[in-house]
Coordinates of N, CA and C in Angstrom, one line a residue:
Chain A
X205 N -0.3 -9.4 4.4 CA 0.5 -8.1 5.3 C 0.3 -7.0 5.4
X206 N 0.9 -5.7 5.5 CA -0.1 -4.7 5.8 C -0.5 -3.5 5.2
X207 N -1.1 -3.0 5.3 CA -1.0 -2.3 3.6 C -1.5 -0.8 4.0
X208 N -1.2 0.5 4.0 CA -1.0 1.5 4.1 C -1.7 2.9 3.4
X209 N -2.9 3.1 3.7 CA -3.2 4.0 3.0 C -3.9 5.0 3.8
X210 N -4.2 6.0 1.3 CA -3.4 7.7 2.5 C -4.1 8.2 1.9
X211 N -5.6 9.0 1.8 CA -6.4 9.0 1.4 C -6.6 10.9 2.1
X212 N -6.8 12.3 1.4 CA -6.4 12.5 -0.4 C -5.2 12.3 -0.8
X213 N -4.9 12.1 -1.9 CA -2.9 11.4 -1.9 C -2.9 13.1 -2.5
X214 N -3.4 14.3 -2.6 CA -3.1 15.6 -2.6 C -3.9 16.3 -2.1
X215 N -3.4 17.6 -1.7 CA -4.5 18.6 -1.0 C -4.4 19.6 -1.1
X216 N -5.0 20.4 -1.9 CA -4.2 22.0 -1.9 C -6.1 23.0 -1.2
X217 N -4.9 23.8 0.2 CA -5.9 24.2 0.5 C -5.4 26.0 0.7
X218 N -6.5 27.4 0.4 CA -5.7 28.0 1.4 C -5.9 28.4 2.5
X219 N -3.9 29.3 3.1 CA -3.0 30.1 4.1 C -4.3 30.0 4.6
X220 N -3.8 29.3 6.5 CA -4.8 29.1 7.6 C -5.6 28.6 7.2
X221 N -6.8 27.8 6.5 CA -7.7 27.7 6.3 C -6.9 25.6 8.3
X222 N -7.1 25.0 8.6 CA -7.2 23.8 9.1 C -8.2 22.8 8.1
X223 N -7.1 21.7 8.9 CA -7.2 19.9 7.6 C -6.9 19.2 8.7
X224 N -7.4 18.3 7.5 CA -7.5 16.5 8.3 C -6.7 15.7 6.8
X225 N -5.4 15.3 7.4 CA -5.0 14.2 6.6 C -5.5 13.0 7.4
X226 N -6.0 11.7 6.3 CA -5.9 10.1 6.7 C -5.3 9.6 6.3
X227 N -5.4 8.3 7.7 CA -4.5 6.9 7.4 C -5.0 6.0 7.7
X228 N -5.0 5.3 7.0 CA -5.9 3.7 7.6 C -4.2 3.2 7.2
X229 N -4.5 1.5 8.6 CA -3.7 0.3 7.7 C -4.9 -1.0 8.5
X230 N -4.6 -1.6 7.2 CA -5.0 -3.4 7.6 C -4.8 -4.2 9.5
X231 N -4.4 -4.2 9.3 CA -3.3 -5.6 10.6 C -3.4 -3.8 11.9
X232 N -4.2 -4.7 12.7 CA -4.6 -3.6 14.3 C -3.4 -4.3 15.0
X233 N -2.1 -4.9 14.5 CA -1.4 -4.8 15.1 C 0.2 -4.7 15.0
X234 N -0.4 -3.7 15.7 CA 1.5 -2.5 15.9 C 1.6 -2.3 16.8
X235 N 2.9 -1.8 16.6 CA 3.6 -1.2 18.3 C 3.1 0.6 18.4
X236 N 3.3 1.0 16.9 CA 3.4 3.1 16.9 C 3.1 3.1 15.3
X237 N 3.0 3.6 15.8 CA 2.4 4.9 13.7 C 3.0 6.8 13.7
X238 N 3.9 6.5 13.2 CA 4.6 7.5 13.5 C 4.0 8.9 11.4
X239 N 3.5 9.7 11.3 CA 3.6 10.8 10.8 C 5.1 11.6 10.3
X240 N 5.4 11.6 9.1 CA 6.3 11.9 9.2 C 5.6 13.5 7.7
X241 N 6.6 14.1 7.7 CA 7.1 15.1 6.7 C 8.4 14.0 5.7
X242 N 7.2 14.8 4.6 CA 8.6 15.1 3.4 C 9.0 15.9 2.8
X243 N 9.9 16.7 1.8 CA 9.7 18.6 1.2 C 10.9 17.4 -0.4
X244 N 10.1 18.2 -1.2 CA 10.9 17.9 -2.0 C 11.9 17.7 -2.7
X245 N 12.7 16.1 -2.8 CA 14.6 16.2 -2.6 C 14.9 15.8 -1.2
X246 N 14.2 15.6 -0.8 CA 14.3 15.7 0.5 C 14.1 14.2 1.2
X247 N 14.5 14.2 2.6 CA 14.5 12.9 3.9 C 13.5 13.1 4.3
X248 N 13.1 12.5 5.2 CA 11.9 11.9 5.8 C 12.2 13.3 7.8
X249 N 11.0 14.2 7.5 CA 10.6 14.2 9.0 C 10.0 13.8 9.9
X250 N 11.1 13.1 10.8 CA 9.3 13.0 11.4 C 8.4 14.6 12.6
X251 N 7.3 14.2 13.3 CA 6.4 14.7 13.4 C 6.3 14.6 14.2
X252 N 5.4 13.2 14.7 CA 4.6 12.8 15.6 C 4.4 11.4 15.3
X253 N 5.3 10.7 17.1 CA 5.0 9.4 17.3 C 3.9 9.2 18.1
X254 N 3.2 8.3 18.5 CA 1.5 7.3 18.4 C 1.9 6.5 19.0
X255 N 2.5 5.4 20.3 CA 2.0 4.1 20.7 C 1.3 3.9 20.7
X256 N 0.9 2.7 20.2 CA -0.4 2.0 20.8 C -1.5 1.8 20.9
X257 N -0.2 2.1 22.8 CA -2.1 2.6 24.4 C -2.3 4.1 23.7
X258 N -1.8 4.4 23.0 CA -1.6 6.5 23.5 C -2.9 6.5 21.6
X259 N -4.2 7.6 22.3 CA -4.0 7.7 21.5 C -4.6 9.0 20.7
X260 N -3.6 10.1 21.4 CA -3.0 10.9 20.6 C -1.3 11.9 20.5
X261 N -1.5 12.4 19.9 CA -0.4 13.3 20.6 C -0.7 14.8 19.8
X262 N -0.1 15.8 20.3 CA 0.4 16.7 20.5 C 1.7 17.8 19.9
X263 N 1.9 18.7 18.6 CA 3.4 18.6 18.5 C 3.0 20.5 17.8
X264 N 2.8 21.5 18.8 CA 2.6 22.6 18.2 C 1.0 23.1 17.3
X265 N 0.8 22.6 16.8 CA -0.1 23.1 15.4 C -0.7 21.8 14.9
X266 N 0.1 20.4 15.1 CA -0.3 19.3 14.5 C -0.8 18.5 16.2
X267 N -1.7 17.7 15.8 CA -1.8 16.9 16.3 C -2.4 15.5 15.9
X268 N -2.2 14.6 16.0 CA -2.2 13.4 15.3 C -3.3 12.5 16.1
X269 N -3.8 11.7 16.0 CA -4.5 10.0 16.6 C -5.0 9.2 16.2
X270 N -5.1 8.5 17.1 CA -4.5 6.7 16.3 C -6.6 5.6 17.5
X271 N -6.6 5.2 16.3 CA -7.8 5.0 16.6 C -7.4 3.1 16.3
X272 N -6.8 2.2 17.0 CA -6.0 1.2 16.2 C -6.8 0.1 16.0
X273 N -8.5 -0.1 17.2 CA -9.1 -1.1 16.6 C -9.6 -1.0 15.3
X274 N -10.2 0.8 14.1 CA -10.8 0.8 13.1 C -9.1 0.6 12.4
X275 N -8.6 0.7 12.9 CA -7.6 0.6 11.6 C -6.9 2.0 11.1
X276 N -7.2 3.1 12.2 CA -7.7 5.0 11.2 C -6.3 5.6 12.3
X277 N -6.3 6.4 10.8 CA -5.4 7.7 12.5 C -5.1 8.7 11.4
X278 N -5.7 9.8 12.4 CA -6.0 11.5 11.8 C -4.7 12.3 11.8
X279 N -4.0 12.5 10.9 CA -3.6 14.1 10.8 C -4.5 15.4 11.1
X280 N -4.5 16.0 12.6 CA -4.4 17.3 11.3 C -4.4 18.5 12.2
X281 N -3.4 20.0 11.4 CA -3.2 20.7 11.1 C -3.8 22.1 11.1
X282 N -3.6 22.7 12.2 CA -4.2 23.9 12.8 C -3.8 24.9 11.4
X283 N -4.5 26.2 11.4 CA -4.3 27.3 11.0 C -3.0 27.0 9.6
X284 N -3.1 26.2 8.1 CA -2.3 26.2 7.7 C -1.0 27.3 7.1
X285 N -0.4 27.0 7.0 CA 0.2 27.4 6.9 C 1.0 27.5 4.9
X286 N 2.0 28.4 4.6 CA 2.8 28.0 2.7 C 3.1 27.2 3.4
X287 N 4.6 27.3 4.4 CA 5.3 26.1 4.6 C 5.2 25.3 5.3
X288 N 3.8 24.2 5.3 CA 3.4 23.1 5.8 C 3.1 22.8 4.4
X289 N 4.0 22.5 3.0 CA 3.4 22.6 2.5 C 4.5 21.2 1.8
X290 N 4.4 20.2 2.2 CA 4.9 18.9 1.8 C 4.4 17.7 1.4
X291 N 4.9 16.7 1.4 CA 4.4 15.0 1.4 C 4.2 15.0 3.4
X292 N 2.8 14.8 2.9 CA 2.5 13.7 4.3 C 2.7 12.1 4.5
X293 N 3.4 12.2 5.4 CA 3.4 10.2 4.8 C 3.7 8.9 6.1
X294 N 2.4 8.8 7.0 CA 1.8 7.9 7.8 C 2.7 6.6 8.4
X295 N 3.6 5.7 9.1 CA 4.0 5.0 8.6 C 3.4 3.8 10.5
X296 N 3.6 3.0 10.5 CA 3.1 2.1 11.2 C 4.3 0.8 10.9
X297 N 4.6 0.6 12.3 CA 5.6 -0.4 13.3 C 4.6 -2.1 13.7
X298 N 4.6 -2.3 13.1 CA 3.8 -3.9 13.5 C 5.0 -4.6 14.3
X299 N 3.8 -4.7 14.8 CA 4.3 -5.7 17.0 C 5.0 -7.5 16.4
X300 N 5.2 -8.2 15.0 CA 5.7 -9.1 14.8 C 6.7 -8.5 13.5
X301 N 6.3 -7.7 13.1 CA 7.7 -7.7 11.8 C 8.6 -7.6 11.6
X302 N 9.3 -7.5 13.3 CA 10.9 -6.7 13.6 C 10.8 -5.7 14.5
X303 N 12.3 -5.0 14.2 CA 12.7 -3.7 15.1 C 12.7 -2.2 13.5
X304 N 11.8 -1.4 13.3 CA 12.0 -0.9 12.4 C 11.6 -0.8 10.9
X305 N 11.1 -1.9 10.9 CA 10.6 -2.4 9.6 C 8.8 -1.6 10.1
X306 N 8.9 -0.3 9.5 CA 8.1 0.6 9.0 C 7.5 0.1 8.1
X307 N 6.1 0.4 7.6 CA 5.3 0.1 6.2 C 4.8 1.6 5.9
X308 N 5.1 2.0 5.4 CA 4.7 3.1 5.0 C 3.4 3.5 3.6
X309 N 2.4 4.3 3.9 CA 1.4 5.0 3.1 C 1.8 5.5 2.1
X310 N 0.9 5.7 0.7 CA 2.0 5.9 -0.2 C 2.5 8.4 -0.5
X311 N 1.5 8.3 0.0 CA 2.1 10.4 1.0 C 0.7 11.2 0.8
X312 N 0.3 12.5 1.4 CA -0.9 12.9 1.0 C 0.1 14.8 0.3
X313 N 0.3 14.6 -0.7 CA 0.1 15.6 -0.9 C -0.5 17.1 -0.6
X314 N 0.2 18.1 0.6 CA -0.2 18.7 1.2 C 0.1 20.4 -0.3
X315 N -0.3 21.2 -0.2 CA -0.4 22.9 -1.2 C -1.3 23.6 -0.3
X316 N 0.0 24.1 0.5 CA -1.6 25.6 0.9 C -0.8 26.9 0.6
X317 N -1.4 27.3 0.1 CA -2.0 28.1 -1.0 C -1.6 29.8 0.0
X318 N -0.6 30.9 -0.4 CA -1.0 32.0 0.7 C -1.5 32.2 0.0
Chain B
X221 N 22.0 19.2 17.8 CA 23.0 17.9 17.5 C 22.8 17.0 16.4
X222 N 24.3 16.7 15.4 CA 24.4 16.8 13.8 C 23.7 16.3 13.8
X223 N 22.6 15.1 12.1 CA 21.5 14.4 11.9 C 21.9 13.6 11.6
X224 N 21.7 13.0 10.2 CA 22.0 11.2 10.5 C 23.2 12.4 8.9
X225 N 23.8 11.4 9.2 CA 24.8 12.2 7.3 C 24.6 10.1 6.0
X226 N 24.2 11.0 5.1 CA 24.8 10.3 4.2 C 24.9 10.9 2.5
X227 N 25.8 9.7 2.5 CA 26.8 10.5 1.2 C 27.1 9.1 -0.1
X228 N 27.1 9.1 -0.7 CA 27.8 10.7 -1.1 C 25.9 10.6 -1.6
X229 N 25.6 12.0 -1.0 CA 24.3 12.5 -2.4 C 24.0 12.0 -3.1
X230 N 24.6 12.5 -4.7 CA 24.6 11.9 -5.7 C 24.6 10.9 -5.9
X231 N 24.6 10.4 -6.6 CA 25.9 9.3 -7.8 C 24.5 8.5 -9.7
X232 N 25.5 8.3 -10.3 CA 24.5 7.1 -11.8 C 25.4 6.4 -11.7
X233 N 25.2 5.5 -11.5 CA 26.2 4.5 -11.7 C 25.5 4.0 -13.4
X234 N 25.9 2.6 -14.4 CA 25.3 2.1 -15.7 C 25.2 0.7 -15.1
X235 N 24.4 0.0 -15.2 CA 24.4 -1.1 -15.4 C 25.9 -1.8 -15.3
X236 N 25.1 -3.2 -14.2 CA 26.0 -4.5 -13.7 C 27.1 -4.0 -13.4
X237 N 27.2 -2.3 -12.4 CA 28.3 -1.7 -11.4 C 27.4 -1.8 -10.4
X238 N 28.1 -2.1 -9.6 CA 28.3 -2.0 -7.7 C 28.3 -0.9 -7.0
X239 N 27.3 -1.0 -6.3 CA 27.3 0.5 -5.6 C 27.5 1.1 -4.1
X240 N 28.7 1.5 -3.2 CA 27.6 1.4 -1.8 C 27.9 3.1 -1.0
X241 N 27.1 2.9 -0.7 CA 26.4 3.8 0.4 C 26.9 4.1 1.9
X242 N 27.1 5.2 2.3 CA 27.0 5.1 3.2 C 26.4 5.8 5.0
X243 N 26.6 5.9 5.4 CA 25.0 6.3 6.9 C 25.8 6.5 7.8
X244 N 25.9 8.3 8.5 CA 26.6 8.6 10.1 C 25.3 8.6 10.9
X245 N 25.2 7.7 12.0 CA 23.9 8.3 12.2 C 24.0 9.3 12.8
X246 N 23.3 9.2 14.8 CA 22.9 10.6 15.4 C 24.1 10.0 16.2
X247 N 24.8 11.1 16.8 CA 25.7 9.9 18.1 C 24.9 9.3 18.9
X248 N 25.7 9.3 19.6 CA 24.8 8.0 20.6 C 24.0 6.7 20.1
X249 N 22.8 6.6 18.9 CA 22.1 6.0 18.2 C 22.4 4.7 17.8
X250 N 21.9 3.3 18.1 CA 23.2 2.2 18.2 C 22.2 1.7 17.2
X251 N 21.0 2.3 16.3 CA 20.6 1.0 14.9 C 20.4 1.9 14.3
X252 N 20.6 1.3 13.0 CA 20.1 2.1 11.2 C 19.0 1.7 10.6
X253 N 18.7 1.9 10.7 CA 17.7 1.1 8.4 C 18.0 1.8 7.3
X254 N 17.7 0.7 6.4 CA 16.9 1.5 5.1 C 16.2 1.6 5.1
X255 N 16.2 2.5 3.5 CA 14.8 2.3 3.5 C 15.3 2.7 1.3
X256 N 14.2 2.6 0.9 CA 14.6 2.3 -0.9 C 12.7 3.0 -1.0
X257 N 13.3 4.7 -1.4 CA 11.9 5.6 -2.2 C 12.3 5.1 -3.4
X258 N 11.2 4.7 -4.6 CA 10.6 4.9 -5.4 C 10.1 5.3 -5.8
X259 N 9.6 5.2 -6.8 CA 7.6 6.7 -7.6 C 6.2 5.5 -7.1
X260 N 7.3 4.2 -7.8 CA 6.2 3.1 -7.8 C 5.6 2.8 -7.1
X261 N 6.9 2.2 -5.9 CA 6.7 1.0 -4.5 C 6.6 2.1 -4.0
X262 N 7.0 3.2 -3.2 CA 6.8 4.3 -2.2 C 8.4 3.9 -1.5
X263 N 8.2 4.1 -0.6 CA 9.4 3.7 1.2 C 8.8 2.1 1.0
X264 N 9.7 1.2 1.0 CA 10.4 0.0 1.9 C 11.4 -0.7 2.0
X265 N 11.7 -1.2 3.2 CA 12.6 -1.5 4.0 C 13.0 -2.1 3.2
X266 N 14.6 -2.5 3.5 CA 15.5 -2.5 3.4 C 16.8 -4.1 4.1
X267 N 16.9 -3.2 5.6 CA 17.3 -3.8 6.7 C 17.4 -3.1 7.5
X268 N 17.8 -3.8 9.0 CA 18.2 -3.2 9.9 C 19.4 -3.2 10.2
X269 N 20.6 -3.1 11.2 CA 21.8 -2.8 11.5 C 21.4 -2.5 12.9
X270 N 21.5 -3.1 14.3 CA 21.9 -3.3 15.3 C 22.8 -4.4 16.2
X271 N 24.1 -2.6 16.4 CA 25.5 -3.8 17.5 C 25.9 -4.6 16.9
X272 N 26.4 -4.2 14.6 CA 27.0 -4.7 14.2 C 26.0 -6.0 13.8
X273 N 25.3 -6.2 14.1 CA 24.0 -7.4 13.6 C 23.1 -6.6 12.8
X274 N 23.3 -7.9 11.9 CA 21.3 -7.6 10.7 C 20.1 -8.1 11.7
X275 N 19.3 -7.1 11.7 CA 17.7 -7.9 13.4 C 17.1 -8.5 12.9
X276 N 16.8 -7.1 11.5 CA 15.8 -7.0 10.4 C 15.8 -7.2 9.4
X277 N 14.9 -7.3 8.0 CA 15.6 -7.7 6.8 C 13.9 -7.7 5.3
X278 N 13.6 -7.1 4.7 CA 12.7 -6.3 4.1 C 12.9 -7.6 3.2
X279 N 12.4 -7.6 2.0 CA 11.8 -8.4 0.7 C 12.5 -8.2 -0.9
X280 N 14.0 -8.4 -0.4 CA 14.8 -8.3 -1.3 C 15.6 -8.3 -1.8
X281 N 16.6 -9.0 -2.2 CA 17.1 -9.9 -3.5 C 18.7 -9.7 -2.8
X282 N 19.3 -10.6 -2.9 CA 20.8 -10.2 -2.0 C 22.0 -9.2 -2.7
X283 N 21.5 -9.0 -4.0 CA 22.1 -7.8 -4.1 C 22.9 -6.6 -3.5
X284 N 20.8 -6.7 -2.6 CA 21.3 -5.9 -2.0 C 22.2 -5.9 -0.2
X285 N 22.9 -6.2 0.1 CA 23.9 -6.0 1.1 C 23.8 -5.2 2.8
X286 N 24.0 -5.1 3.2 CA 24.2 -3.3 4.6 C 25.3 -4.2 5.4
X287 N 26.1 -3.5 6.2 CA 27.5 -3.9 7.6 C 27.1 -2.7 9.0
X288 N 26.8 -2.4 9.6 CA 27.3 -2.3 10.7 C 28.8 -1.9 10.6
X289 N 29.6 -0.4 11.7 CA 30.6 -0.8 11.8 C 30.9 -1.0 13.6
X290 N 31.5 -0.7 14.1 CA 31.2 -0.8 15.7 C 31.3 0.8 16.3
X291 N 31.7 1.4 15.0 CA 31.0 2.9 15.6 C 29.8 3.7 15.2
X292 N 28.6 2.5 14.8 CA 27.6 2.1 14.7 C 27.1 3.2 13.1
X293 N 28.1 3.3 12.6 CA 28.0 3.7 11.1 C 27.5 2.8 10.2
X294 N 27.0 3.2 9.1 CA 26.0 1.9 8.4 C 27.0 2.0 7.5
X295 N 26.6 0.6 5.8 CA 26.8 0.5 4.6 C 26.2 0.0 4.2
X296 N 25.7 -0.1 2.6 CA 24.7 -1.0 2.2 C 25.9 -1.2 0.8
X297 N 25.7 -2.0 0.2 CA 26.4 -2.5 -1.2 C 24.3 -2.8 -1.6
X298 N 25.0 -2.5 -3.6 CA 24.4 -3.5 -4.4 C 25.3 -3.5 -5.6
X299 N 24.8 -4.6 -5.6 CA 26.0 -5.3 -6.5 C 25.1 -5.8 -8.3
X300 N 25.4 -5.7 -9.4 CA 25.2 -6.4 -10.5 C 23.6 -5.0 -10.2
X301 N 23.9 -4.5 -10.9 CA 22.8 -2.9 -10.6 C 22.0 -2.9 -12.1
X302 N 20.2 -2.8 -10.9 CA 19.8 -2.7 -13.0 C 19.0 -1.3 -12.6
X303 N 18.2 -1.5 -13.7 CA 17.6 0.6 -14.3 C 17.2 -0.3 -12.8
X304 N 16.6 -0.8 -12.6 CA 15.5 -1.0 -11.2 C 16.0 -0.2 -9.6
X305 N 16.8 -0.4 -9.9 CA 17.3 -0.1 -8.7 C 17.3 1.7 -8.4
X306 N 17.4 2.4 -9.7 CA 16.8 4.0 -9.2 C 16.4 4.2 -8.4
X307 N 16.4 4.8 -7.5 CA 15.8 4.9 -6.7 C 16.8 5.9 -5.5
X308 N 15.7 6.6 -4.2 CA 16.0 7.6 -2.9 C 16.5 6.4 -2.4
X309 N 17.7 6.1 -1.9 CA 17.9 5.1 -0.6 C 18.7 5.7 0.8
X310 N 17.3 5.5 1.4 CA 16.7 6.7 3.4 C 17.2 5.4 4.0
X311 N 18.9 6.6 5.2 CA 18.8 5.4 6.0 C 18.3 6.5 7.3
X312 N 17.8 5.5 8.6 CA 17.7 6.5 8.9 C 18.1 5.2 10.7
X313 N 18.1 6.1 11.9 CA 18.6 6.0 13.3 C 17.5 6.2 14.3
X314 N 17.9 5.3 15.7 CA 16.8 5.1 16.8 C 17.6 5.0 17.6
X315 N 18.1 5.5 19.1 CA 18.4 5.1 19.7 C 19.0 4.1 20.4
X316 N 17.8 2.8 20.1 CA 18.0 2.1 20.8 C 17.7 1.1 19.9
X317 N 16.8 1.4 18.8 CA 16.4 0.3 18.1 C 15.4 -0.6 18.6
X318 N 15.0 -2.0 18.5 CA 14.2 -2.6 17.7 C 12.4 -1.9 18.1
X319 N 11.5 -2.8 19.2 CA 10.3 -1.5 18.6 C 9.3 -1.0 20.2
X320 N 10.9 0.7 19.6 CA 10.9 1.8 20.9 C 10.1 2.9 20.2
X321 N 11.2 3.8 19.7 CA 10.8 4.6 19.3 C 11.1 5.4 18.2
X322 N 10.9 7.1 17.4 CA 11.1 7.8 16.4 C 12.6 6.6 15.5
X323 N 12.5 7.8 14.6 CA 13.4 6.6 13.7 C 13.2 8.2 13.2
X324 N 14.9 8.6 12.6 CA 15.4 10.3 12.4 C 16.4 9.6 11.0
X325 N 15.4 10.4 9.6 CA 16.2 10.4 8.6 C 17.3 11.6 8.5
X326 N 17.7 10.7 7.0 CA 19.2 11.1 6.4 C 18.1 12.3 5.3
X327 N 18.9 12.6 4.8 CA 18.6 13.2 3.2 C 18.6 12.5 2.8
X328 N 19.2 11.8 2.1 CA 18.9 10.4 1.4 C 20.6 10.8 0.5
X329 N 20.2 9.0 -0.7 CA 21.0 9.5 -1.3 C 20.6 8.7 -2.7
X330 N 20.8 9.7 -3.6 CA 19.6 9.3 -5.4 C 20.4 8.5 -6.1
X331 N 21.0 7.4 -5.8 CA 20.9 6.3 -7.3 C 20.2 6.5 -8.4
X332 N 21.1 7.3 -9.1 CA 20.2 6.8 -11.0 C 20.9 6.0 -11.7
X333 N 20.7 4.4 -11.7 CA 21.2 3.7 -13.0 C 21.1 3.7 -14.0
X334 N 21.9 4.0 -15.0 CA 20.9 4.2 -16.9 C 22.4 2.5 -17.6

């Protein structure tokens, strides 16, 4: 069964810092990997989707990379802002587990201090 | 355009009762998936519907069921509620389903079982 791990579980940084969130998965037979953010008590907002054939995706201050062979993804956030404070979740979709059956990590809770 | 809409947002039930949650996907999206989020287990996949057919199912007991209507709206039902069913239930929609792309989540329905 696919296991997804996110390190660290929590992270506090001062505003303006660049930071990296890590995600690892045990089964490299994935179709895609998505990064989401979740604000307290809210649903998930999709940030970036990386197909298994891609190496990275960028959106604004966010850059996500994928190394399928080593089972790792990173989410890089540049020039962090207090509004970036949220829980960040990565999720992988296996190519054998059927439609939209995403396996989620437990998340990294990010706090950006003004 | 309108996002994924889930109703009700909050509800309280007692053990043994049943509950029905509703999800309206983004207009034009035909795939609807349901997830359960708890502090202990994180996010877990329940099932996915496409064109009124359940295509994929997670590892949950038969008390959890769902359906999809011809307009792509979906409902999930939990019968004989247990304390452990207390959770945030999230619905997500995607354009075609299958191993294609981005999932868009609703705000969730928070169920408390007393």
